[in-house]
Amino acid sequence: QKEVEQNSGPLSVPEGAIASLNCTYSDRVSQSFFWYRQYSGKSPELIMSIYSNGDKEDGRFTAQLNKASQYVSLLIRDSQPSDSATYLCAVNSGNTDKLIFGTGTRLQVFP
Amino acid sequence: NAGVTQTPKFQVLKTGQSMTLQCAQDMNHNSMYWYRQDPGMGLRLIYYSASEGTTDKGEVPNGYNVSRLNKREFSLRLESAAPSQTSVYFCASTQRGDTEAFFGQGTRLTVV
């Protein structure tokens, strides 16, 4: 079992809709959670980080964390074609500096 | 303002050849990482280094060695390249494991 699991997609949503991306992790001592966006042929870049249970909002993006369920999600409101990319969930264990990524979910936003 | 610099950007190797991928960061970060990315596999951690002089295995360390030469540099060595090591390799650095990771531009390696 991979430590960080994501649905590979593609997830297709129309422009203006809400895109919902999900991630589960297996290490219960994990403390830090991240969402990275990667455009085709480019390097990943950070969108959101979240460290405590609940929601964290930044513009059109909302990260949600539920440590009891070992689940983290990313909501993208008012999706735009420019949001089309692969979204990578990453988890850091509280005991080490190891940073583990999921397989990524490819998001397609169509006009 | 270079950030994380990887060299080379592209490389073709023959099976059995060796090579070293170089990575340097100028952000005074403590932690550095090497990942490989294959289609549909996301980023898989090869090795990481939490500080100068320390290295630890990640998810897929077999066939690789690393050196944390100093705080700035973290190299990845393939001693005897195999076609299964054909991939895109990314180096990354963070201040600590719980902070934002910055990535290099990637190295596209093909082993024939």
Coordinates of N, CA and C in Angstrom, one line a residue:
Chain A
Q1 N 0.8 -1.2 0.0 CA 0.0 0.0 0.0 C 0.9 1.2 0.0
K2 N 0.6 2.1 -0.9 CA 1.4 3.4 -1.0 C 1.0 4.2 0.2
E3 N 1.9 5.0 0.7 CA 1.7 5.8 1.9 C 0.7 6.9 1.7
V4 N 0.7 7.5 0.5 CA -0.2 8.6 0.1 C -1.0 8.1 -1.2
E5 N -2.3 8.1 -1.1 CA -3.1 7.6 -2.2 C -4.0 8.7 -2.8
Q6 N -4.0 8.8 -4.1 CA -4.9 9.7 -4.8 C -5.5 9.0 -6.0
N7 N -6.7 9.5 -6.4 CA -7.3 9.0 -7.6 C -6.6 9.7 -8.8
S8 N -6.1 8.9 -9.7 CA -5.3 9.4 -10.8 C -6.1 10.2 -11.8
G9 N -7.5 10.0 -11.8 CA -8.3 10.8 -12.7 C -8.2 10.3 -14.2
P10 N -8.5 11.1 -15.2 CA -8.7 12.5 -15.0 C -10.0 12.9 -14.5
L11 N -10.0 14.0 -13.8 CA -11.2 14.6 -13.3 C -11.6 15.8 -14.2
S12 N -12.7 15.7 -14.8 CA -13.1 16.7 -15.8 C -14.3 17.5 -15.2
V13 N -14.1 18.8 -15.2 CA -15.2 19.7 -14.7 C -15.4 20.8 -15.7
P14 N -16.6 21.4 -15.8 CA -16.8 22.6 -16.6 C -16.3 23.8 -16.0
E15 N -15.9 24.8 -16.8 CA -15.5 26.1 -16.3 C -16.5 26.7 -15.3
G16 N -16.1 27.2 -14.2 CA -17.0 27.8 -13.2 C -17.4 26.8 -12.1
A17 N -17.2 25.5 -12.3 CA -17.7 24.5 -11.3 C -16.6 24.4 -10.2
I18 N -17.0 23.6 -9.2 CA -16.1 23.3 -8.1 C -15.4 21.9 -8.4
A19 N -14.1 21.9 -8.3 CA -13.3 20.7 -8.5 C -13.0 20.2 -7.1
S20 N -13.2 18.9 -6.8 CA -12.9 18.4 -5.5 C -11.8 17.2 -5.7
L21 N -10.7 17.4 -5.0 CA -9.6 16.4 -5.2 C -9.3 15.8 -3.8
N22 N -9.1 14.5 -3.7 CA -9.0 13.8 -2.5 C -7.7 13.1 -2.3
C23 N -7.4 12.9 -1.1 CA -6.1 12.2 -0.8 C -6.2 11.5 0.6
T24 N -5.7 10.3 0.7 CA -5.7 9.6 2.0 C -4.2 9.2 2.2
Y25 N -3.9 9.1 3.5 CA -2.5 8.8 3.9 C -2.5 7.7 5.0
S26 N -1.5 7.0 5.1 CA -1.5 5.8 6.0 C -0.7 6.0 7.3
D27 N 0.2 7.0 7.4 CA 1.0 7.2 8.6 C 0.3 8.1 9.5
R28 N -0.2 7.5 10.6 CA -1.0 8.3 11.6 C -0.2 9.4 12.3
V29 N 1.1 9.4 12.3 CA 1.9 10.4 12.9 C 2.2 11.6 12.0
S30 N 1.7 11.6 10.8 CA 1.9 12.7 9.8 C 1.3 14.0 10.4
Q31 N 2.1 15.0 10.2 CA 1.7 16.3 10.8 C 1.5 17.4 9.8
S32 N 2.1 17.3 8.6 CA 2.1 18.4 7.7 C 1.6 17.9 6.3
F33 N 0.7 18.7 5.7 CA 0.0 18.2 4.5 C 0.1 19.3 3.4
F34 N 0.3 19.0 2.2 CA 0.5 19.9 1.1 C -0.2 19.5 -0.1
W35 N -0.6 20.6 -0.9 CA -1.1 20.4 -2.2 C -0.2 21.1 -3.2
Y36 N 0.4 20.4 -4.2 CA 1.2 21.0 -5.2 C 0.5 20.9 -6.6
R37 N 0.7 21.8 -7.4 CA 0.2 21.8 -8.8 C 1.4 21.6 -9.7
Q38 N 1.2 20.8 -10.7 CA 2.2 20.6 -11.7 C 1.6 20.6 -13.1
Y39 N 2.1 21.6 -13.9 CA 1.7 21.7 -15.3 C 2.6 20.8 -16.1
S40 N 2.1 20.3 -17.2 CA 2.8 19.3 -18.0 C 4.2 19.8 -18.4
G41 N 5.2 19.0 -18.1 CA 6.5 19.4 -18.5 C 7.2 20.4 -17.5
K42 N 6.5 20.7 -16.4 CA 7.1 21.7 -15.5 C 7.3 21.0 -14.1
S43 N 7.9 21.8 -13.2 CA 8.1 21.3 -11.9 C 6.9 21.6 -11.0
P44 N 6.7 20.8 -9.9 CA 5.6 21.1 -9.0 C 5.8 22.4 -8.3
E45 N 4.7 23.1 -7.9 CA 4.7 24.3 -7.2 C 3.6 24.2 -6.1
L46 N 3.9 24.8 -4.9 CA 3.0 24.7 -3.8 C 1.8 25.6 -4.0
I47 N 0.6 25.0 -3.7 CA -0.6 25.7 -3.7 C -1.1 26.0 -2.3
M48 N -1.1 25.0 -1.5 CA -1.7 25.1 -0.1 C -0.9 24.2 0.8
S49 N -0.8 24.6 2.1 CA -0.3 23.7 3.1 C -1.3 23.8 4.3
I50 N -1.5 22.7 5.0 CA -2.4 22.6 6.1 C -1.9 21.8 7.2
Y51 N -2.0 22.2 8.4 CA -1.4 21.5 9.5 C -2.3 21.0 10.6
S52 N -3.5 21.6 10.7 CA -4.5 21.2 11.7 C -5.8 20.9 11.1
N53 N -6.6 20.1 11.8 CA -7.9 19.7 11.4 C -8.8 20.9 11.0
G54 N -9.6 20.7 10.0 CA -10.5 21.8 9.6 C -10.2 22.3 8.2
D55 N -10.7 23.5 7.9 CA -10.6 24.1 6.6 C -9.6 25.2 6.6
K56 N -8.9 25.4 5.5 CA -8.0 26.5 5.3 C -8.3 27.1 3.9
E57 N -8.6 28.3 3.8 CA -9.0 28.9 2.5 C -7.9 29.9 2.1
D58 N -7.7 29.9 0.8 CA -6.8 30.9 0.1 C -7.3 31.2 -1.3
G59 N -8.0 32.3 -1.4 CA -8.6 32.6 -2.7 C -9.6 31.6 -3.1
R60 N -9.4 31.0 -4.3 CA -10.4 30.0 -4.8 C -10.1 28.6 -4.3
F61 N -9.1 28.5 -3.5 CA -8.6 27.2 -3.0 C -9.0 27.0 -1.5
T62 N -9.5 25.8 -1.2 CA -9.8 25.4 0.2 C -9.2 24.1 0.4
A63 N -8.3 24.0 1.4 CA -7.8 22.7 1.8 C -8.6 22.2 3.1
Q64 N -8.9 20.9 3.1 CA -9.6 20.4 4.3 C -8.8 19.2 4.8
L65 N -8.7 19.1 6.1 CA -7.9 18.1 6.8 C -8.7 17.4 7.9
N66 N -8.7 16.1 7.9 CA -9.4 15.3 8.9 C -8.4 14.2 9.3
K67 N -7.7 14.4 10.4 CA -6.6 13.5 10.8 C -7.2 12.2 11.3
A68 N -8.4 12.2 11.9 CA -9.0 11.0 12.4 C -9.3 10.0 11.3
S69 N -9.7 10.6 10.1 CA -10.0 9.8 9.0 C -8.8 9.6 8.0
Q70 N -7.7 10.3 8.4 CA -6.5 10.3 7.6 C -6.8 10.7 6.1
Y71 N -7.4 11.9 6.0 CA -7.9 12.3 4.8 C -7.7 13.8 4.6
V72 N -7.2 14.2 3.4 CA -7.0 15.6 3.1 C -7.6 15.9 1.7
S73 N -8.2 17.0 1.5 CA -8.8 17.3 0.2 C -8.5 18.7 -0.2
L74 N -8.7 19.0 -1.5 CA -8.6 20.3 -2.0 C -9.8 20.6 -2.9
L75 N -10.4 21.8 -2.6 CA -11.5 22.3 -3.4 C -11.1 23.5 -4.2
I76 N -11.4 23.5 -5.4 CA -11.1 24.6 -6.3 C -12.4 25.2 -6.8
R77 N -12.8 26.4 -6.3 CA -14.0 27.0 -6.7 C -13.8 27.8 -8.0
D78 N -14.9 28.0 -8.7 CA -14.9 28.7 -10.0 C -13.7 28.3 -10.8
S79 N -13.7 27.0 -11.1 CA -12.6 26.4 -11.9 C -12.4 27.1 -13.2
Q80 N -11.1 27.3 -13.6 CA -10.8 27.9 -14.8 C -9.9 26.9 -15.7
P81 N -10.0 27.1 -17.0 CA -9.2 26.2 -17.9 C -7.7 26.3 -17.5
S82 N -7.2 27.4 -16.9 CA -5.8 27.5 -16.5 C -5.5 26.7 -15.2
D83 N -6.6 26.1 -14.6 CA -6.4 25.2 -13.5 C -6.1 23.8 -13.9
S84 N -6.2 23.5 -15.2 CA -6.0 22.2 -15.8 C -4.5 21.9 -15.5
A85 N -4.3 20.8 -14.7 CA -2.9 20.4 -14.3 C -3.0 19.1 -13.5
T86 N -1.9 18.6 -13.1 CA -1.9 17.5 -12.1 C -1.7 18.1 -10.7
Y87 N -2.5 17.6 -9.8 CA -2.5 18.1 -8.4 C -1.9 16.9 -7.6
L88 N -0.8 17.2 -6.9 CA -0.1 16.3 -6.1 C -0.3 16.6 -4.6
C89 N -0.7 15.5 -3.9 CA -0.9 15.6 -2.4 C 0.5 15.1 -1.8
A90 N 1.0 15.8 -0.8 CA 2.2 15.5 -0.2 C 2.0 15.5 1.4
V91 N 2.7 14.5 2.0 CA 2.6 14.4 3.4 C 3.9 14.3 4.1
N92 N 4.1 15.0 5.2 CA 5.4 14.9 5.9 C 5.1 14.3 7.3
S93 N 5.9 13.3 7.6 CA 5.8 12.7 8.9 C 6.3 13.6 10.0
G94 N 5.7 13.6 11.1 CA 6.2 14.5 12.2 C 7.5 14.0 12.8
N95 N 7.9 12.8 12.5 CA 9.1 12.3 13.1 C 10.4 12.5 12.3
T96 N 10.2 12.7 11.0 CA 11.3 12.8 10.1 C 11.1 14.0 9.1
D97 N 12.0 14.2 8.3 CA 11.9 15.2 7.2 C 11.4 14.6 5.9
K98 N 11.1 13.3 6.0 CA 10.6 12.6 4.8 C 9.3 13.2 4.2
L99 N 9.3 13.5 2.9 CA 8.2 14.1 2.3 C 7.7 13.2 1.2
I100 N 6.5 12.6 1.4 CA 6.0 11.6 0.4 C 4.9 12.2 -0.4
F101 N 4.9 11.9 -1.7 CA 3.8 12.4 -2.6 C 2.9 11.3 -3.0
G102 N 1.7 11.7 -3.3 CA 0.8 10.7 -4.0 C 1.0 10.7 -5.5
T103 N 0.2 9.8 -6.1 CA 0.4 9.7 -7.6 C -0.1 10.8 -8.4
G104 N -0.9 11.7 -7.7 CA -1.4 12.9 -8.5 C -2.7 12.6 -9.1
T105 N -3.6 13.7 -9.2 CA -4.8 13.6 -9.9 C -4.8 14.7 -11.0
R106 N -5.1 14.2 -12.2 CA -5.1 15.1 -13.4 C -6.4 15.8 -13.5
L107 N -6.5 17.1 -13.4 CA -7.7 17.9 -13.5 C -7.8 18.5 -14.9
Q108 N -8.9 18.4 -15.5 CA -9.2 19.0 -16.8 C -10.4 19.9 -16.6
V109 N -10.3 21.2 -16.9 CA -11.4 22.1 -16.8 C -11.7 22.6 -18.3
F110 N -12.9 22.3 -18.7 CA -13.2 22.6 -20.1 C -14.2 23.8 -20.2
P111 N -14.0 24.6 -21.2 CA -14.8 25.8 -21.3 C -16.3 25.5 -21.5
Chain B
N1 N 18.7 35.0 -8.2 CA 17.6 34.3 -7.4 C 17.4 32.9 -8.1
A2 N 18.4 32.0 -8.0 CA 18.4 30.8 -8.8 C 17.5 29.7 -8.1
G3 N 17.4 29.6 -6.8 CA 16.6 28.6 -6.1 C 17.3 27.3 -6.1
V4 N 16.7 26.3 -6.8 CA 17.3 25.0 -6.9 C 17.7 24.7 -8.4
T5 N 18.9 24.4 -8.5 CA 19.5 24.2 -9.9 C 19.9 22.7 -10.0
Q6 N 19.4 22.1 -11.1 CA 19.8 20.7 -11.4 C 20.6 20.7 -12.7
T7 N 21.6 19.8 -12.8 CA 22.2 19.6 -14.0 C 22.5 18.1 -14.2
P8 N 22.4 17.5 -15.4 CA 22.0 18.2 -16.6 C 20.5 18.2 -16.8
K9 N 20.0 18.9 -17.8 CA 18.5 18.8 -18.1 C 18.1 17.6 -18.8
F10 N 19.0 17.1 -19.7 CA 18.7 15.9 -20.5 C 19.9 15.0 -20.5
Q11 N 19.7 13.7 -20.5 CA 20.8 12.8 -20.6 C 20.4 11.5 -21.2
V12 N 21.2 11.0 -22.1 CA 20.9 9.6 -22.6 C 22.1 8.7 -22.2
L13 N 21.9 7.6 -21.6 CA 22.9 6.7 -21.1 C 22.7 5.3 -21.8
K14 N 23.8 4.6 -21.9 CA 23.7 3.2 -22.3 C 23.6 2.4 -21.1
T15 N 22.9 1.2 -21.2 CA 22.8 0.3 -20.1 C 24.2 0.0 -19.5
G16 N 24.4 0.1 -18.2 CA 25.6 -0.2 -17.6 C 26.5 1.0 -17.3
Q17 N 26.2 2.1 -18.0 CA 27.0 3.3 -17.8 C 26.6 4.0 -16.4
S18 N 27.5 4.8 -15.9 CA 27.3 5.5 -14.7 C 27.2 7.0 -14.9
M19 N 26.5 7.7 -14.0 CA 26.5 9.1 -14.1 C 26.0 9.7 -12.8
T20 N 26.3 11.0 -12.6 CA 25.9 11.7 -11.4 C 25.0 12.9 -11.8
L21 N 23.9 13.0 -11.1 CA 23.0 14.2 -11.3 C 23.4 15.1 -10.2
Q22 N 23.6 16.4 -10.5 CA 23.9 17.4 -9.6 C 22.8 18.3 -9.2
C23 N 22.7 18.7 -7.9 CA 21.7 19.6 -7.4 C 22.3 20.5 -6.4
A24 N 22.0 21.8 -6.6 CA 22.4 22.8 -5.7 C 21.3 23.8 -5.4
Q25 N 21.2 24.3 -4.1 CA 20.2 25.3 -3.7 C 20.9 26.4 -3.0
D26 N 20.4 27.6 -3.2 CA 21.0 28.8 -2.7 C 20.1 29.5 -1.6
M27 N 19.2 28.7 -1.0 CA 18.2 29.2 -0.1 C 18.5 28.9 1.4
N28 N 19.7 28.3 1.6 CA 20.2 27.9 2.9 C 19.2 26.9 3.6
H29 N 18.6 26.1 2.7 CA 17.7 25.1 3.3 C 18.5 23.9 3.9
N30 N 17.8 23.3 4.9 CA 18.4 22.2 5.6 C 18.2 20.9 4.9
S31 N 17.0 20.7 4.4 CA 16.6 19.4 3.8 C 16.6 19.4 2.3
M32 N 17.1 18.3 1.7 CA 17.1 18.1 0.3 C 16.6 16.7 -0.1
Y33 N 16.0 16.6 -1.3 CA 15.4 15.4 -1.7 C 15.7 15.1 -3.2
W34 N 15.7 13.8 -3.5 CA 15.7 13.4 -4.9 C 14.4 12.5 -5.1
Y35 N 13.7 12.9 -6.2 CA 12.5 12.1 -6.6 C 12.7 11.7 -8.0
R36 N 11.9 10.6 -8.4 CA 11.8 10.3 -9.8 C 10.3 10.3 -10.1
Q37 N 10.0 10.7 -11.3 CA 8.6 10.8 -11.8 C 8.4 10.0 -13.1
D38 N 7.5 9.0 -13.0 CA 7.2 8.2 -14.1 C 5.7 8.4 -14.4
P39 N 5.3 8.2 -15.6 CA 3.9 8.4 -16.0 C 2.9 7.7 -15.1
G40 N 2.0 8.4 -14.5 CA 1.0 7.8 -13.6 C 1.4 7.4 -12.2
M41 N 2.7 7.7 -11.9 CA 3.3 7.3 -10.6 C 3.5 8.4 -9.7
G42 N 3.2 9.6 -10.0 CA 3.5 10.7 -9.1 C 5.0 10.9 -8.9
L43 N 5.3 11.5 -7.8 CA 6.7 11.6 -7.4 C 7.1 10.6 -6.4
R44 N 8.1 9.8 -6.7 CA 8.5 8.8 -5.7 C 9.9 9.2 -5.1
L45 N 10.0 9.1 -3.8 CA 11.2 9.6 -3.1 C 12.3 8.5 -3.2
I46 N 13.4 9.0 -3.7 CA 14.6 8.0 -3.8 C 15.4 8.1 -2.5
Y47 N 15.9 9.3 -2.2 CA 16.7 9.5 -1.0 C 16.4 10.9 -0.6
Y48 N 16.6 11.2 0.7 CA 16.5 12.5 1.2 C 17.6 12.7 2.3
S49 N 17.9 14.0 2.5 CA 18.9 14.4 3.5 C 18.3 15.5 4.4
A50 N 18.2 15.3 5.7 CA 17.6 16.2 6.6 C 18.6 17.3 7.0
S51 N 19.9 17.0 6.8 CA 20.9 18.0 7.1 C 22.2 17.6 6.5
E52 N 23.2 18.5 6.5 CA 24.5 18.2 6.0 C 25.1 17.0 6.7
G53 N 25.6 16.0 5.9 CA 26.2 14.8 6.5 C 25.3 13.7 6.8
T54 N 24.0 13.8 6.6 CA 23.0 12.7 6.8 C 22.2 12.5 5.5
T55 N 22.0 11.2 5.3 CA 21.1 10.8 4.2 C 20.3 9.6 4.6
D56 N 19.1 9.5 4.0 CA 18.1 8.4 4.4 C 17.5 7.9 3.1
K57 N 17.1 6.6 3.1 CA 16.5 6.0 2.0 C 15.0 6.5 2.0
G58 N 14.5 6.6 0.7 CA 13.1 6.9 0.5 C 12.4 5.6 0.1
E59 N 11.4 5.8 -0.8 CA 10.6 4.7 -1.3 C 11.3 3.8 -2.3
V60 N 12.1 4.3 -3.1 CA 12.7 3.5 -4.2 C 14.2 3.8 -4.3
P61 N 15.0 3.4 -3.3 CA 16.5 3.7 -3.3 C 17.4 2.7 -4.1
N62 N 16.8 1.6 -4.4 CA 17.7 0.6 -5.1 C 18.2 1.1 -6.4
G63 N 19.6 0.9 -6.6 CA 20.2 1.3 -7.8 C 20.8 2.7 -7.8
Y64 N 20.6 3.4 -6.7 CA 21.0 4.8 -6.5 C 21.9 5.0 -5.3
N65 N 22.8 6.0 -5.4 CA 23.5 6.4 -4.2 C 23.5 7.9 -4.2
V66 N 23.6 8.5 -3.0 CA 23.6 10.0 -2.9 C 24.7 10.4 -2.0
S67 N 25.0 11.7 -2.2 CA 26.0 12.4 -1.4 C 25.5 13.8 -1.0
R68 N 25.5 14.1 0.3 CA 25.2 15.5 0.7 C 26.6 16.1 0.9
L69 N 27.1 16.7 -0.1 CA 28.5 17.2 -0.1 C 28.7 18.4 0.9
N70 N 27.7 19.2 1.0 CA 27.7 20.3 1.9 C 26.2 20.8 2.0
K71 N 26.0 21.9 2.7 CA 24.6 22.3 2.9 C 23.9 22.6 1.5
R72 N 24.6 23.1 0.6 CA 24.1 23.5 -0.7 C 23.8 22.4 -1.7
E73 N 24.7 21.3 -1.6 CA 24.7 20.4 -2.8 C 24.3 19.0 -2.3
F74 N 23.5 18.3 -3.2 CA 23.0 17.0 -3.0 C 23.0 16.3 -4.3
S75 N 23.9 15.3 -4.5 CA 24.1 14.6 -5.7 C 23.5 13.2 -5.7
L76 N 23.0 12.8 -6.9 CA 22.4 11.4 -7.0 C 23.3 10.7 -8.1
R77 N 23.7 9.5 -7.7 CA 24.6 8.7 -8.6 C 23.9 7.4 -9.0
L78 N 24.0 7.1 -10.3 CA 23.6 5.8 -10.8 C 24.9 5.1 -11.2
E79 N 25.2 4.0 -10.5 CA 26.4 3.3 -10.7 C 26.4 2.5 -12.0
S80 N 25.3 1.9 -12.3 CA 25.2 1.0 -13.5 C 23.7 1.2 -14.0
A81 N 23.6 2.1 -14.9 CA 22.2 2.5 -15.3 C 21.5 1.3 -16.0
A82 N 20.2 1.2 -15.7 CA 19.3 0.2 -16.3 C 18.1 0.9 -17.0
P83 N 17.5 0.3 -18.0 CA 16.4 0.9 -18.7 C 15.3 1.3 -17.7
S84 N 15.1 0.5 -16.6 CA 14.1 0.8 -15.6 C 14.3 2.2 -14.9
Q85 N 15.5 2.7 -15.1 CA 15.8 4.0 -14.4 C 15.5 5.2 -15.4
T86 N 15.0 4.9 -16.5 CA 14.5 5.9 -17.4 C 13.3 6.7 -16.8
S87 N 13.5 8.0 -16.6 CA 12.5 8.7 -15.8 C 12.9 10.2 -15.8
V88 N 12.0 11.0 -15.2 CA 12.3 12.4 -15.0 C 12.7 12.5 -13.5
Y89 N 13.9 13.1 -13.2 CA 14.3 13.2 -11.8 C 14.2 14.6 -11.4
F90 N 13.7 14.8 -10.2 CA 13.6 16.1 -9.6 C 14.3 16.2 -8.3
C91 N 15.0 17.3 -8.1 CA 15.6 17.6 -6.8 C 14.8 18.7 -6.1
A92 N 14.7 18.6 -4.8 CA 13.9 19.6 -4.1 C 14.6 19.9 -2.8
S93 N 14.3 21.1 -2.3 CA 14.8 21.5 -1.0 C 13.7 22.2 -0.1
T94 N 13.8 22.0 1.2 CA 13.0 22.7 2.1 C 13.8 23.2 3.3
Q95 N 13.3 24.2 4.0 CA 13.9 24.6 5.2 C 13.8 23.5 6.3
R96 N 12.6 22.9 6.4 CA 12.4 21.7 7.2 C 11.4 20.9 6.4
G97 N 11.1 19.7 6.9 CA 10.2 18.8 6.2 C 8.8 19.3 6.2
D98 N 8.4 20.2 7.1 CA 7.1 20.7 7.3 C 6.9 22.1 6.6
T99 N 7.8 22.5 5.8 CA 7.7 23.7 5.1 C 7.7 23.5 3.6
E100 N 7.4 24.5 2.8 CA 7.3 24.5 1.4 C 8.6 23.9 0.7
A101 N 8.4 23.0 -0.2 CA 9.5 22.4 -1.0 C 9.6 23.1 -2.3
F102 N 10.8 23.5 -2.7 CA 11.1 24.1 -3.9 C 11.8 23.1 -4.8
F103 N 11.4 23.1 -6.1 CA 11.9 22.1 -7.0 C 12.9 22.6 -8.0
G104 N 13.8 21.8 -8.4 CA 14.6 22.1 -9.6 C 13.8 21.9 -10.9
Q105 N 14.4 22.2 -12.0 CA 13.6 22.1 -13.3 C 13.5 20.7 -13.8
G106 N 14.2 19.7 -13.2 CA 14.1 18.3 -13.6 C 15.2 17.9 -14.6
T107 N 15.5 16.6 -14.5 CA 16.4 16.0 -15.5 C 15.7 14.9 -16.1
R108 N 15.7 14.9 -17.5 CA 15.0 13.8 -18.2 C 16.1 12.9 -18.6
L109 N 16.1 11.7 -18.0 CA 17.1 10.7 -18.3 C 16.5 9.5 -19.0
T110 N 17.2 9.1 -20.1 CA 16.8 7.9 -20.9 C 18.0 7.0 -20.9
V111 N 17.7 5.7 -20.5 CA 18.7 4.6 -20.5 C 18.3 3.7 -21.6
V112 N 19.2 3.5 -22.6 CA 18.9 2.6 -23.7 C 19.7 1.3 -23.7

